[in-house]
Amino acid sequence: MCGRFVMTYPVDDMAQLFEAVPSNDLPDRERFNICPTDPVAVVTSEEDARRYRTMRWGFLPHWYKSPSDGPLLINARAETIATKPAFQMACRQRRCLIPATGFYEWTRDADGTRLPWYVHSETETPLVFAGIWQSWTRGADQFVTCAIVTCAAGQGMSDIHHREPVTLAPEDWALWLGEAGRGAALLMRAAPEGRLQAYRVDPKVNANTASGPELILPHAA
C-alpha cells in the first residue's frame, strides 16, 4: 500500500531525468506529506513524446457520477489490475510514472499506537512508482486522475507492511510507458532486496495536515 509520500526534487531536474516536456502547473516546491486527492507530478507518454504533468491522486472510474461516488482508489493491486473493471483499460493503455523522494508506512506497537516509517531509495535517488491514469469528466467538472500500482511486499518491506508500491528502475521506464513493446506485466513485482531502506520518523506525520522537512528526520524508537 502507499497512502502518503514525499516529493522534493525540482521540476526541471525531473523533466530532464525523464526526458519529458514539463507542464506549467506542476507543484514547484518541496512537499513532505502528499495525501490522497492532492495534485501529484506524473510522467506520461503520449503521441510519441513524454510529458511531465499534474494529476489528482485518486483514480476516478468513468462511471463515477461525482468524485465522491465510490471508494477513493489511490492504489491498484498488481494481482487484479488487468481484470478489475475500474483499472483494466488504463492498465492496457494509460500507464504512467510517479516519481517520489520516499513514502510513509505504518506499524503498530503493543498498545495499538501507529508508528510511522519513512521508506526511501538506498541510493537517495528518486523512487519511481508504476502508475495508471484516467481522465474523468462530468459536466463542468474535469479531472485527470492516477493511482499507484502495489504488489505483495518483498523482503525489504514485509516487516513493516504486507504491500508496497511497485518501483521501477530506469531501464524499465520505457516498457512501463508502452514505448518498448509488450511485457509491462512482468514489472509488477516487489523491489529487489536492498533497493528500499526504512527508518522510524516522528508521529506528527500521522496527521495529514503536518508538513515540513522535519517529517523525514530519523526518530528514536
Coordinates of C-alpha atoms in Angstrom, one line a residue:
M1 CA 0.0 0.0 0.0
C2 CA 1.0 3.6 -0.4
G3 CA -1.1 6.2 1.3
R4 CA 1.3 9.2 1.7
F5 CA 4.5 10.2 0.0
V6 CA 7.2 12.8 -0.3
M7 CA 8.5 14.7 -3.3
T8 CA 11.3 17.2 -3.0
Y9 CA 13.1 17.1 -6.4
P10 CA 12.9 20.3 -8.6
V11 CA 10.6 20.2 -11.6
D12 CA 13.5 21.0 -14.1
D13 CA 15.6 18.2 -12.7
M14 CA 12.8 15.7 -13.1
A15 CA 11.9 16.8 -16.6
Q16 CA 15.5 16.3 -17.6
L17 CA 15.7 12.9 -15.9
F18 CA 12.7 11.6 -17.7
E19 CA 13.4 13.5 -21.0
A20 CA 9.9 14.9 -20.7
V21 CA 8.3 18.2 -21.5
P22 CA 7.0 19.8 -18.3
S23 CA 3.6 21.4 -17.9
N24 CA 3.2 24.9 -16.4
D25 CA 1.1 23.8 -13.5
L26 CA 3.5 21.4 -11.8
P27 CA 3.9 21.9 -8.0
D28 CA 7.3 23.6 -7.8
R29 CA 8.1 23.2 -4.1
E30 CA 9.3 20.6 -1.7
R31 CA 6.3 18.5 -0.4
F32 CA 6.8 16.3 2.7
N33 CA 3.3 14.9 3.2
I34 CA 1.5 14.3 -0.1
C35 CA -2.0 12.9 0.6
P36 CA -4.8 11.3 -1.4
T37 CA -6.6 13.8 -3.7
D38 CA -3.6 16.1 -3.7
P39 CA -2.1 17.1 -7.1
V40 CA 1.0 15.0 -8.0
A41 CA 3.6 15.1 -10.7
V42 CA 3.3 12.3 -13.3
V43 CA 5.2 11.2 -16.4
T44 CA 3.1 10.0 -19.4
S45 CA 4.0 9.0 -22.9
E46 CA 1.5 10.5 -25.4
E47 CA 1.8 10.9 -29.2
D48 CA 5.5 9.8 -29.2
A49 CA 6.5 12.3 -26.5
R50 CA 6.9 12.2 -22.8
R51 CA 5.1 14.8 -20.7
Y52 CA 5.7 15.7 -17.1
R53 CA 2.3 16.8 -15.9
T54 CA 0.0 17.2 -12.9
M55 CA -2.8 14.7 -11.9
R56 CA -5.1 14.2 -9.0
W57 CA -4.0 11.3 -6.8
G58 CA -7.2 9.2 -6.6
F59 CA -8.3 7.3 -9.6
L60 CA -11.9 8.1 -10.8
P61 CA -13.5 5.3 -12.9
H62 CA -15.6 6.7 -15.8
W63 CA -18.9 5.5 -14.3
Y64 CA -18.5 7.6 -11.1
K65 CA -21.2 10.3 -11.2
S66 CA -19.1 12.5 -8.8
P67 CA -15.6 12.4 -7.3
S68 CA -17.1 11.0 -4.1
D69 CA -19.4 8.5 -5.8
G70 CA -17.4 5.5 -4.7
P71 CA -14.2 4.4 -2.9
L72 CA -11.1 6.6 -3.2
L73 CA -8.9 4.5 -5.5
I74 CA -5.4 5.7 -4.6
N75 CA -3.8 2.2 -5.2
A76 CA -4.3 -0.5 -7.8
R77 CA -3.4 -4.1 -6.9
A78 CA -1.0 -5.7 -9.4
E79 CA -2.7 -9.0 -9.0
T80 CA -6.1 -7.8 -10.2
I81 CA -5.3 -4.6 -12.2
A82 CA -5.7 -6.3 -15.6
T83 CA -9.2 -7.7 -14.8
K84 CA -10.7 -5.2 -12.4
P85 CA -13.2 -3.1 -14.4
A86 CA -12.1 0.2 -12.8
F87 CA -8.5 -0.3 -14.0
Q88 CA -8.2 -2.8 -16.9
M89 CA -8.3 -0.2 -19.8
A90 CA -5.9 2.1 -18.0
C91 CA -3.6 -0.8 -17.4
R92 CA -3.5 -1.5 -21.1
Q93 CA -3.5 2.0 -22.5
R94 CA -2.7 4.6 -19.8
R95 CA 0.3 3.8 -17.7
C96 CA 2.5 6.4 -16.1
L97 CA 5.5 7.0 -13.8
I98 CA 5.0 8.7 -10.5
P99 CA 8.3 10.0 -9.0
A100 CA 8.9 10.4 -5.3
T101 CA 11.6 11.1 -2.8
G102 CA 10.1 8.5 -0.5
F103 CA 6.9 7.3 1.1
Y104 CA 5.5 6.6 4.5
E105 CA 4.2 3.3 6.0
W106 CA 2.9 2.4 9.5
T107 CA 3.3 -0.3 12.0
R108 CA 1.6 -0.6 15.4
D109 CA 3.0 -1.1 18.9
A110 CA 1.6 -3.4 21.6
D111 CA -0.9 -0.7 22.6
G112 CA -2.1 -0.2 19.0
T113 CA -0.3 3.2 18.5
R114 CA 0.5 3.9 14.9
L115 CA 4.3 4.1 14.3
P116 CA 5.3 5.9 11.1
W117 CA 8.3 4.8 8.9
Y118 CA 9.9 6.6 6.1
V119 CA 10.9 4.5 3.1
H120 CA 13.4 5.7 0.5
S121 CA 15.9 4.5 -2.1
E122 CA 19.1 3.1 -0.8
T123 CA 21.0 5.4 -3.2
E124 CA 19.0 8.5 -2.4
T125 CA 17.9 8.8 -6.0
P126 CA 14.2 9.2 -6.9
L127 CA 11.8 6.3 -6.4
V128 CA 9.6 5.9 -9.5
F129 CA 6.2 4.3 -8.8
A130 CA 4.4 2.4 -11.5
G131 CA 1.0 4.2 -12.0
I132 CA -2.1 4.3 -14.2
W133 CA -4.2 7.3 -15.1
Q134 CA -7.7 8.2 -16.3
S135 CA -9.5 11.4 -17.5
W136 CA -12.8 11.9 -15.8
T137 CA -15.5 14.5 -16.8
R138 CA -19.0 15.2 -15.6
G139 CA -20.4 18.5 -16.9
A140 CA -18.0 21.3 -15.9
D141 CA -16.0 19.0 -13.6
Q142 CA -12.9 17.7 -15.2
F143 CA -10.1 15.7 -13.5
V144 CA -7.1 13.8 -14.7
T145 CA -6.5 11.2 -12.0
C146 CA -4.0 8.5 -11.2
A147 CA -3.3 5.5 -8.9
I148 CA -0.1 3.9 -7.7
V149 CA 0.3 0.2 -8.5
T150 CA 1.1 -2.0 -5.5
C151 CA 2.2 -5.6 -5.0
A152 CA 3.0 -8.0 -2.2
A153 CA 5.8 -6.7 -0.1
G154 CA 9.3 -8.1 -0.6
Q155 CA 12.0 -8.8 2.0
G156 CA 12.8 -5.1 2.2
M157 CA 9.3 -4.1 3.3
S158 CA 7.5 -7.2 4.7
D159 CA 8.4 -6.5 8.3
I160 CA 6.6 -3.1 8.0
H161 CA 3.7 -3.8 5.7
H162 CA 2.4 -6.6 3.6
R163 CA 2.1 -4.4 0.5
E164 CA 4.5 -2.0 -1.3
P165 CA 4.3 0.3 -4.3
V166 CA 5.8 -1.2 -7.5
T167 CA 9.0 0.7 -8.1
L168 CA 10.7 0.8 -11.5
A169 CA 14.3 1.0 -12.4
P170 CA 15.4 3.4 -15.2
E171 CA 15.8 0.6 -17.7
D172 CA 12.1 -0.3 -17.1
W173 CA 10.5 3.1 -17.6
A174 CA 10.1 2.8 -21.4
L175 CA 8.5 -0.6 -21.1
W176 CA 6.0 0.5 -18.4
L177 CA 5.1 3.5 -20.5
G178 CA 4.4 1.3 -23.5
E179 CA 7.3 2.7 -25.6
A180 CA 9.3 -0.5 -25.7
G181 CA 6.7 -3.0 -26.7
R182 CA 4.8 -5.6 -24.6
G183 CA 5.7 -7.1 -21.3
A184 CA 4.9 -4.5 -18.7
A185 CA 3.1 -7.0 -16.6
L186 CA 6.4 -8.6 -15.7
L187 CA 7.5 -5.4 -14.0
M188 CA 4.7 -5.6 -11.3
R189 CA 6.8 -7.2 -8.6
A190 CA 8.5 -6.2 -5.3
A191 CA 11.6 -4.2 -5.3
P192 CA 14.9 -6.2 -5.3
E193 CA 16.4 -6.7 -1.9
G194 CA 18.3 -3.6 -0.8
R195 CA 16.5 -1.1 -3.1
L196 CA 14.3 0.2 -0.3
Q197 CA 15.5 1.4 3.1
A198 CA 13.3 2.5 6.0
Y199 CA 13.6 4.2 9.4
R200 CA 11.2 5.5 12.0
V201 CA 10.1 9.1 11.9
D202 CA 8.2 11.4 14.2
P203 CA 4.5 10.5 14.8
K204 CA 3.5 14.0 13.9
V205 CA 3.3 12.8 10.3
N206 CA 0.2 10.7 11.4
A207 CA -1.7 14.0 10.8
N208 CA -2.3 14.6 7.1
T209 CA -2.0 18.4 7.8
A210 CA 1.6 18.1 9.0
S211 CA 4.3 19.5 6.8
G212 CA 8.0 20.4 6.7
P213 CA 11.4 18.6 6.3
E214 CA 11.4 17.5 9.9
L215 CA 8.8 14.9 9.0
I216 CA 11.5 12.7 7.3
L217 CA 14.2 13.1 10.0
P218 CA 15.0 9.8 11.9
H219 CA 13.1 9.5 15.2
A220 CA 14.1 7.4 18.2
A221 CA 12.1 4.2 18.6

